[in-house]
Short mmCIF file of C-alpha atoms in Angstrom, two decimals:
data_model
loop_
_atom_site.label_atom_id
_atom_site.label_comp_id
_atom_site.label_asym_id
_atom_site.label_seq_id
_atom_site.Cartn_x
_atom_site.Cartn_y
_atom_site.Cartn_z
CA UNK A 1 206.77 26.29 -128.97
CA UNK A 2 203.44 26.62 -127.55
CA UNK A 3 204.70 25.44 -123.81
CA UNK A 4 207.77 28.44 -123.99
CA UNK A 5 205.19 31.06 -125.24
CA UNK A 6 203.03 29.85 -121.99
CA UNK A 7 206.13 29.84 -119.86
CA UNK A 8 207.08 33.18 -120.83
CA UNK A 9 203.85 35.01 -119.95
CA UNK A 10 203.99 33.19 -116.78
CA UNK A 11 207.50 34.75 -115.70
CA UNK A 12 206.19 38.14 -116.81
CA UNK A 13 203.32 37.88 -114.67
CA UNK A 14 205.54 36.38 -111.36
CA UNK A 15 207.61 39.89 -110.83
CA UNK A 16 204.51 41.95 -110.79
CA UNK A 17 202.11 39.53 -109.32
CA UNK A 18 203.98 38.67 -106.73
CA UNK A 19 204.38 42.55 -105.59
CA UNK A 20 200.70 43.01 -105.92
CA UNK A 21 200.54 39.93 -103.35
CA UNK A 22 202.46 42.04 -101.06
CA UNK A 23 200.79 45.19 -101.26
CA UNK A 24 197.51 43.58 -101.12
CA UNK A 25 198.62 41.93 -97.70
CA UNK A 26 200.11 44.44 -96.19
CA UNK A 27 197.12 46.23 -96.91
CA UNK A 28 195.29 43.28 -94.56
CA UNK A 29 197.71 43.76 -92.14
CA UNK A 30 197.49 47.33 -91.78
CA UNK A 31 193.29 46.88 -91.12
CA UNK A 32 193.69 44.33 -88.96
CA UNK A 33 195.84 46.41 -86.99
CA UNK A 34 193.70 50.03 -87.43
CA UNK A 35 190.59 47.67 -86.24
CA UNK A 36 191.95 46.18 -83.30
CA UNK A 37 192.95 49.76 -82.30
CA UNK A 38 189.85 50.98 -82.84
CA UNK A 39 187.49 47.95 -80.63
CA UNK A 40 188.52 45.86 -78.46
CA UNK A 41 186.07 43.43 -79.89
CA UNK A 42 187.65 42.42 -83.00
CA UNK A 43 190.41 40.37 -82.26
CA UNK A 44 188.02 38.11 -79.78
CA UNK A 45 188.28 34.54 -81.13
CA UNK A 46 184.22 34.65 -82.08
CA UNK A 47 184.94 37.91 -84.30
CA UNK A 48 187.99 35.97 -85.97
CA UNK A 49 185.63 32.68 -86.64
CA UNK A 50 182.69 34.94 -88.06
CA UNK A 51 185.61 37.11 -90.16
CA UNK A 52 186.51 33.26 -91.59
CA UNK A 53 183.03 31.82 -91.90
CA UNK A 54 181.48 35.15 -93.73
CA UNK A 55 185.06 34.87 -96.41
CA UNK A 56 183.92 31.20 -97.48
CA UNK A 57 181.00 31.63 -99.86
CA UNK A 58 182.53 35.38 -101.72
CA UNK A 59 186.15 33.60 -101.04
CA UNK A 60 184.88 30.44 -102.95
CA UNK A 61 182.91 32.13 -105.67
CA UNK A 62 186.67 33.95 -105.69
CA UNK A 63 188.76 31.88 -107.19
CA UNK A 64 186.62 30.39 -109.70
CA UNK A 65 186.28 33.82 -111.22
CA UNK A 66 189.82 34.24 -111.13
CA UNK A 67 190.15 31.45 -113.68
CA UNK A 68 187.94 33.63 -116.05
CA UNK A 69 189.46 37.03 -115.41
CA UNK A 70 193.07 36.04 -116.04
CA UNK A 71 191.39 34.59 -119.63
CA UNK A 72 190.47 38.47 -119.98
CA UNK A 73 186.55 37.22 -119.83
CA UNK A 74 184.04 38.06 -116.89
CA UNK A 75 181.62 35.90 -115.43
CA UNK A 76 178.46 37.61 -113.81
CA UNK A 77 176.75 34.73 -113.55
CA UNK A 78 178.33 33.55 -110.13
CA UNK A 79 175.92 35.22 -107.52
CA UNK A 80 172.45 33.80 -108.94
CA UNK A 81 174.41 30.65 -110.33
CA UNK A 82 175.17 29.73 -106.81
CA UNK A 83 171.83 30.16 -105.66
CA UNK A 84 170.62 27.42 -108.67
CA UNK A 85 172.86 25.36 -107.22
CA UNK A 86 171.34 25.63 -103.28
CA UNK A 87 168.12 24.49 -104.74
CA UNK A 88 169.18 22.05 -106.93
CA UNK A 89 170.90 20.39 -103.77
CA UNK A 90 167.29 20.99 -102.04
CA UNK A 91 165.27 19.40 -104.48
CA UNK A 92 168.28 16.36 -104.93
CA UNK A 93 168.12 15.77 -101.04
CA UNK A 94 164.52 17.35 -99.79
CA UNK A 95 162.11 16.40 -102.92
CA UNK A 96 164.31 13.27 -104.45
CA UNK A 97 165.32 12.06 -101.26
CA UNK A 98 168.87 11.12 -102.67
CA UNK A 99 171.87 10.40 -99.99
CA UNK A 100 173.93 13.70 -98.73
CA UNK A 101 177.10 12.64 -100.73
CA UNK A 102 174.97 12.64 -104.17
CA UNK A 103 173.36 15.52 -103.34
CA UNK A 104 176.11 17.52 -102.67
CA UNK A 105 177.50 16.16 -105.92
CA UNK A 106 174.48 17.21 -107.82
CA UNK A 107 174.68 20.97 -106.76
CA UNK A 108 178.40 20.92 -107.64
CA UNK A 109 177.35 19.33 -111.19
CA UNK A 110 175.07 21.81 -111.46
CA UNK A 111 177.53 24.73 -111.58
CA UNK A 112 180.14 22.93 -113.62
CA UNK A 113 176.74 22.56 -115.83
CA UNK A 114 176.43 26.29 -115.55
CA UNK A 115 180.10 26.74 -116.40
CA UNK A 116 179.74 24.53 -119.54
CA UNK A 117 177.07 26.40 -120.80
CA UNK A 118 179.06 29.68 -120.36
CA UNK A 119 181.83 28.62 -122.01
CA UNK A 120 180.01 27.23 -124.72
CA UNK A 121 178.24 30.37 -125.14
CA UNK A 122 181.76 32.49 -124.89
CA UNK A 123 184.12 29.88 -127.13
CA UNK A 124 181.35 28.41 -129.91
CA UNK A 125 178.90 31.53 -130.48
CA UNK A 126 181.19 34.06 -129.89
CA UNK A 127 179.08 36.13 -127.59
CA UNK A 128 181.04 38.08 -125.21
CA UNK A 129 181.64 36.98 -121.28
CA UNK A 130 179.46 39.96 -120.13
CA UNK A 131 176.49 39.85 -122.51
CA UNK A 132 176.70 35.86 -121.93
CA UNK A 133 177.20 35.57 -118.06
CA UNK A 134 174.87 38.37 -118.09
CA UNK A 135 171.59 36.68 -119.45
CA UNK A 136 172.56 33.16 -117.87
CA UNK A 137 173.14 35.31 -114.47
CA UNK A 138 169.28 36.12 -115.29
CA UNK A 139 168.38 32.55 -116.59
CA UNK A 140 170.18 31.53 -113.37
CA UNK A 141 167.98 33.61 -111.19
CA UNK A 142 164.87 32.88 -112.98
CA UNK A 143 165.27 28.67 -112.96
CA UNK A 144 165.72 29.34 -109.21
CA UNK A 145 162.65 30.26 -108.64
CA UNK A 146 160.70 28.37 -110.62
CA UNK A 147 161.99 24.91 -109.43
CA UNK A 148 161.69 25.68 -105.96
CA UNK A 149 157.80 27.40 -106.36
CA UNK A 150 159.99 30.88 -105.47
CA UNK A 151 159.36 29.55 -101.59
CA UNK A 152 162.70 28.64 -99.63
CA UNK A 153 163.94 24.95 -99.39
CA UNK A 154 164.60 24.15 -95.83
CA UNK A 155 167.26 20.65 -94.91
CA UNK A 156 165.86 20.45 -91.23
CA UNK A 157 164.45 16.67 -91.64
CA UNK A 158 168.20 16.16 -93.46
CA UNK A 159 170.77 14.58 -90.67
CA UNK A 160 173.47 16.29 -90.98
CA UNK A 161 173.87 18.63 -93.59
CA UNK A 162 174.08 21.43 -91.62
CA UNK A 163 177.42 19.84 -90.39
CA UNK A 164 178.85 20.44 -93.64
CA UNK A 165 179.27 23.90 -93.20
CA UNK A 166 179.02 24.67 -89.34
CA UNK A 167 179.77 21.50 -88.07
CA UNK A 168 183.72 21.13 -86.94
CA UNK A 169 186.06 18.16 -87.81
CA UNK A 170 188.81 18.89 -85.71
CA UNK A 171 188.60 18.49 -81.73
CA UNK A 172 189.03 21.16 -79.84
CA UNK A 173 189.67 23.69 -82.41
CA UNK A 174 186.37 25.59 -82.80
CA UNK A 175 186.85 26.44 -86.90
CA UNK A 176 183.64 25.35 -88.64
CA UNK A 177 184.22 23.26 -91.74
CA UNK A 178 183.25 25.67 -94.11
CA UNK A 179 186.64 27.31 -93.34
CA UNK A 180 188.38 24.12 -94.06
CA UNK A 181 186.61 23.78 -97.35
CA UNK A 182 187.43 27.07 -97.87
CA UNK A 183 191.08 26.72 -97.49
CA UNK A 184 190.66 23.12 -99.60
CA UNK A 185 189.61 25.42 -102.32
CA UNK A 186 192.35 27.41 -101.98
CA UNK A 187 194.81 24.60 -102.48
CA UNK A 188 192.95 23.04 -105.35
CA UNK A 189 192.78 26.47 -106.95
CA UNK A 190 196.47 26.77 -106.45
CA UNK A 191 197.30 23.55 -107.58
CA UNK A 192 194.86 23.98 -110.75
CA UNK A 193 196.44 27.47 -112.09
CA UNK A 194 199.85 27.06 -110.69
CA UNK A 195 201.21 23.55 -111.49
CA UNK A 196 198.71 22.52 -114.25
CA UNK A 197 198.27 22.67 -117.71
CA UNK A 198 194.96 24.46 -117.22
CA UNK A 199 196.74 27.26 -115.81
CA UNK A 200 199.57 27.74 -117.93
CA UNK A 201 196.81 27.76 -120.81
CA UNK A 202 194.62 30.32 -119.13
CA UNK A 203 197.86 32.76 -118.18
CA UNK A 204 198.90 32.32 -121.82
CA UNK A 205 195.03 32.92 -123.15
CA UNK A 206 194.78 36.16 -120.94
CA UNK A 207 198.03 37.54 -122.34
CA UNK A 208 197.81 36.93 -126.14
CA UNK A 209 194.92 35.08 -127.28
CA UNK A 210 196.04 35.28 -131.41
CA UNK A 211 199.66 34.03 -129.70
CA UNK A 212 197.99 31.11 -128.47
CA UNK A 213 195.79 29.97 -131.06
CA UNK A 214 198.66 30.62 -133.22
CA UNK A 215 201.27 28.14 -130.94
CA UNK A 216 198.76 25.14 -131.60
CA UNK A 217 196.34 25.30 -128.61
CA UNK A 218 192.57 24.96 -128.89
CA UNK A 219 191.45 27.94 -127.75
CA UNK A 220 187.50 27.46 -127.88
CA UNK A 221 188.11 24.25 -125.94
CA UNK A 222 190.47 25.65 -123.56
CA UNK A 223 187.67 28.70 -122.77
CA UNK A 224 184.94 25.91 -121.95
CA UNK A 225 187.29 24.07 -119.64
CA UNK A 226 188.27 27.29 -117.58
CA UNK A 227 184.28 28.55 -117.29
CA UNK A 228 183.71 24.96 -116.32
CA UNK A 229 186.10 25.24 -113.71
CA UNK A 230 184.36 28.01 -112.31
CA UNK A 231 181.39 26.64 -112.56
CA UNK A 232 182.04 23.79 -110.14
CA UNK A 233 183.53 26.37 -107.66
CA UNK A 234 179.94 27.98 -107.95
CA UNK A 235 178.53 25.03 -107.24
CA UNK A 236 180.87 24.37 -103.32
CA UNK A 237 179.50 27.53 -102.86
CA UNK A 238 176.41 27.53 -103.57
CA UNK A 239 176.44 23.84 -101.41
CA UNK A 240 178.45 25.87 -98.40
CA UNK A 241 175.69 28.60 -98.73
CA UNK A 242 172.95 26.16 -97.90
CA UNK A 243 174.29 24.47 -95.63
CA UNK A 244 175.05 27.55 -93.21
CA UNK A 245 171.36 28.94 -93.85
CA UNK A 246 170.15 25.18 -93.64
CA UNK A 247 167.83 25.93 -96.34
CA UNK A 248 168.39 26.84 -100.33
CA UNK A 249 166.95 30.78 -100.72
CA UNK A 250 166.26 31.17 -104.26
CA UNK A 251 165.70 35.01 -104.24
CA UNK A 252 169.22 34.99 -102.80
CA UNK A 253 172.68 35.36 -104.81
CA UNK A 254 172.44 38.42 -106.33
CA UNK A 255 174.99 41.02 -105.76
CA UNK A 256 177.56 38.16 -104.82
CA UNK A 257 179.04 38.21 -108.39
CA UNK A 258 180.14 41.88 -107.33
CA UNK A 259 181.60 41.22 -104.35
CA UNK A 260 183.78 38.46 -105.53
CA UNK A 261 185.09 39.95 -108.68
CA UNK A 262 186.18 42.82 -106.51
CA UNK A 263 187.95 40.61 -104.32
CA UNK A 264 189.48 39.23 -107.41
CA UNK A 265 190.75 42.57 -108.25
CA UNK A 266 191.69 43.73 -104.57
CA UNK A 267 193.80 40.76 -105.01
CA UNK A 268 195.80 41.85 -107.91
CA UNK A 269 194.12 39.91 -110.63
CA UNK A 270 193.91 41.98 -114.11
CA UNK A 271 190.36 42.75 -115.47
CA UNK A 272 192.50 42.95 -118.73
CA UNK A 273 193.93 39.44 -118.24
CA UNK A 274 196.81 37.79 -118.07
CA UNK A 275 197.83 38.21 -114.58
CA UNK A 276 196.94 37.39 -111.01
CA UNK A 277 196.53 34.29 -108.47
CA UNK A 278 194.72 32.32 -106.22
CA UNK A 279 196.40 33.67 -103.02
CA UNK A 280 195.79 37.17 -103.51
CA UNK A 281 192.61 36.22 -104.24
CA UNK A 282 192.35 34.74 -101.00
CA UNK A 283 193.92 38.20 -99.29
CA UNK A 284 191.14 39.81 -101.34
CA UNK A 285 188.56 37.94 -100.13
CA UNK A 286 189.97 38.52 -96.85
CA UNK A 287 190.16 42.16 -97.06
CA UNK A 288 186.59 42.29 -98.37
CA UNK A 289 185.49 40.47 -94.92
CA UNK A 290 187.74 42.25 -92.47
CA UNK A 291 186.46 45.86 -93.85
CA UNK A 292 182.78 45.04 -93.99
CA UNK A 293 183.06 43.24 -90.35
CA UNK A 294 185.15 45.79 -88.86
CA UNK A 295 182.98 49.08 -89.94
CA UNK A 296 180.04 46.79 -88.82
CA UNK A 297 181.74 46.84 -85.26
CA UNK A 298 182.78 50.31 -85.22
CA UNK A 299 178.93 50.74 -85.94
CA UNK A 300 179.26 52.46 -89.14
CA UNK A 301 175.49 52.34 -90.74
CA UNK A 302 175.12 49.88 -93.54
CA UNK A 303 174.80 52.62 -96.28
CA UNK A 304 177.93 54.12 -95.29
CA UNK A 305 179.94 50.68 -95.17
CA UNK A 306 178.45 50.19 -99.09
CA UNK A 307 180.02 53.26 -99.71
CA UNK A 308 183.25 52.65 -98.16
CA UNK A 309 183.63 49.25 -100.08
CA UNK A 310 182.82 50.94 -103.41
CA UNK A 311 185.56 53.16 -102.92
CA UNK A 312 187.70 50.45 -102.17
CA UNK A 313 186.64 48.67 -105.46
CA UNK A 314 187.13 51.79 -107.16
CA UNK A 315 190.78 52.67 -105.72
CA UNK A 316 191.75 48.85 -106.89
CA UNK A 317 190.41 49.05 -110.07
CA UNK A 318 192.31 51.92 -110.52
CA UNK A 319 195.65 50.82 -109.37
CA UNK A 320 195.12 47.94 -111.40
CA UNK A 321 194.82 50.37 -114.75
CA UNK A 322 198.45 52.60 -113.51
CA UNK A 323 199.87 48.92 -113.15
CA UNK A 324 199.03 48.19 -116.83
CA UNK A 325 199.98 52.12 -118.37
CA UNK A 326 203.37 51.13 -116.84
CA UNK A 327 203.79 47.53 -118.29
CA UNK A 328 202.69 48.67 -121.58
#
């Protein structure tokens, strides 16, 4: 019973979903193409690499917080979560002296930790996503800055690590690895809410908690495992994010919470749950870099470009509301 209740808010989603996938890449397409008109600068392979490498870390934070969204929660914890995580890796590999591979591991844990604890907070307490991603969002920021003395951990003595990020993997093909691990994420993403149990269970929490508790399913255990998910996306972000800098910034992170849940949403995702996916996620994390790179080029000042991108947020938000008078 439980599995055709999940299977049917799945196939409600697909018809709808699948348009807003659509509109939300045309909508790429169409400022790609309004760009490229307007300098001859942005479709210069150096432009297209620094479009790729600036989508990673928002693109990354992304999809985790897709997971939660689709439950109906929010997770503002993301930004100043992934920052935790940067330091933690600093003091695993610069103060502990640990090997790359269990350092990178560590900062990883460390968000899934940070995912657990939100999900605890959300399933067990009964606090609400935003009051509870809220405070660990400032627990987060706070933990950041006392571990690392609120002074920036740099990785120059550490062979190697900035490889992880900038370094590339393929010869000949100048696409630094964070893309790749980018694009990884996508696929595991995918994989995770499209062809698991874990997504079928978060499509069918988003849509009708009550129905869902009521088919059988552990609902408060279910919640923890999503925000856990999450969590360890934070964490290859927060990982990818130090790596690029080649240091862990603890003041850093905040404000990326925003710009990823809009990307979520610019991707068709529904702040009311129940519908959305990881590749219009990844077109909305796209869109998000193409606009803010391509005003940037047309030299639009920085306060303008803010603006621009809040309107943006604001017109998806909104289309995301008509798409939900019309369903109900």
């Amino acid at each position: 019973m439980a599995a055709e209740s999940v299977d049917s808010n799945k196939s409600k989603w697909a018809g709808s979903g699948a348009l807003q996938q659509i509109l939300a890449f045309a909508s790429l397409i169409i400022l790609i193409i309004f760009f490229s008109l307007a300098s001859d600068n942005f479709l210069q392979w150096s432009n297209i690499s620094g479009i790729l490498l600036s989508t990673t870390v928002i693109g990354i934070l992304a999809i985790g917080t897709t997971f939660v969204i689709i439950t109906g929660g929010i997770d503002l914890s993301i930004g100043t979560g992934m920052t935790l995580c940067s330091v933690m890796t600093g003091v695993f590999l610069v103060y502990l002296d640990l090997p790359i591979v269990i350092g990178v591991l560590g900062g990883i844990a460390t968000g899934a930790l940070i995912g657990l604890f939100n999900g605890f907070s959300v399933a067990v307490l009964g606090i609400p996503s935003f009051i509870a991603t809220l405070a660990m969002m400032m627990i987060a920021e706070g933990l950041a800055l006392v571990i690392s003395g609120a002074s920036p951990i740099y990785f120059s003595d550490i062979t190697g690590f900035n490889s992880i990020a900038l370094g590339s993997i393929i010869p000949g093909v100048p696409i630094p690895n964070a893309v790749l691990v980018f694009f990884i994420m996508v696929l595991i993403g995918w994989l995770l809410l499209s062809k698991s149990i874990v997504g079928r269970y978060t499509y069918s929490m988003g849509s009708n908690e009550e129905a869902t508790r009521l088919s059988g399913i552990n609902i408060n255990r279910w919640k923890m495992k999503v925000f856990t998910i999450a969590g360890a996306f934070t964490g290859v972000a927060g990982v990818i994010m130090a790596s690029r800098l080649n240091s862990a910034q603890p003041a850093l992170g905040m404000g990326y919470e925003l710009e990823a849940i809009a990307a979520v949403v610019i991707g068709g995702t529904s702040l009311s749950g129940g519908r959305g996916s990881i590749v219009g996620t990844m077109i909305g994390a796209l869109i998000m870099s193409v606009l803010t790179n391509g005003l940037r080029i047309m030299s639009i000042p920085q306060e303008w470009q803010t603006v621009v991108i809040g309107f943006v947020i604001l017109l998806a938000v909104y289309i995301d509301m008509l798409r939900r008078r019309k369903s109900a």
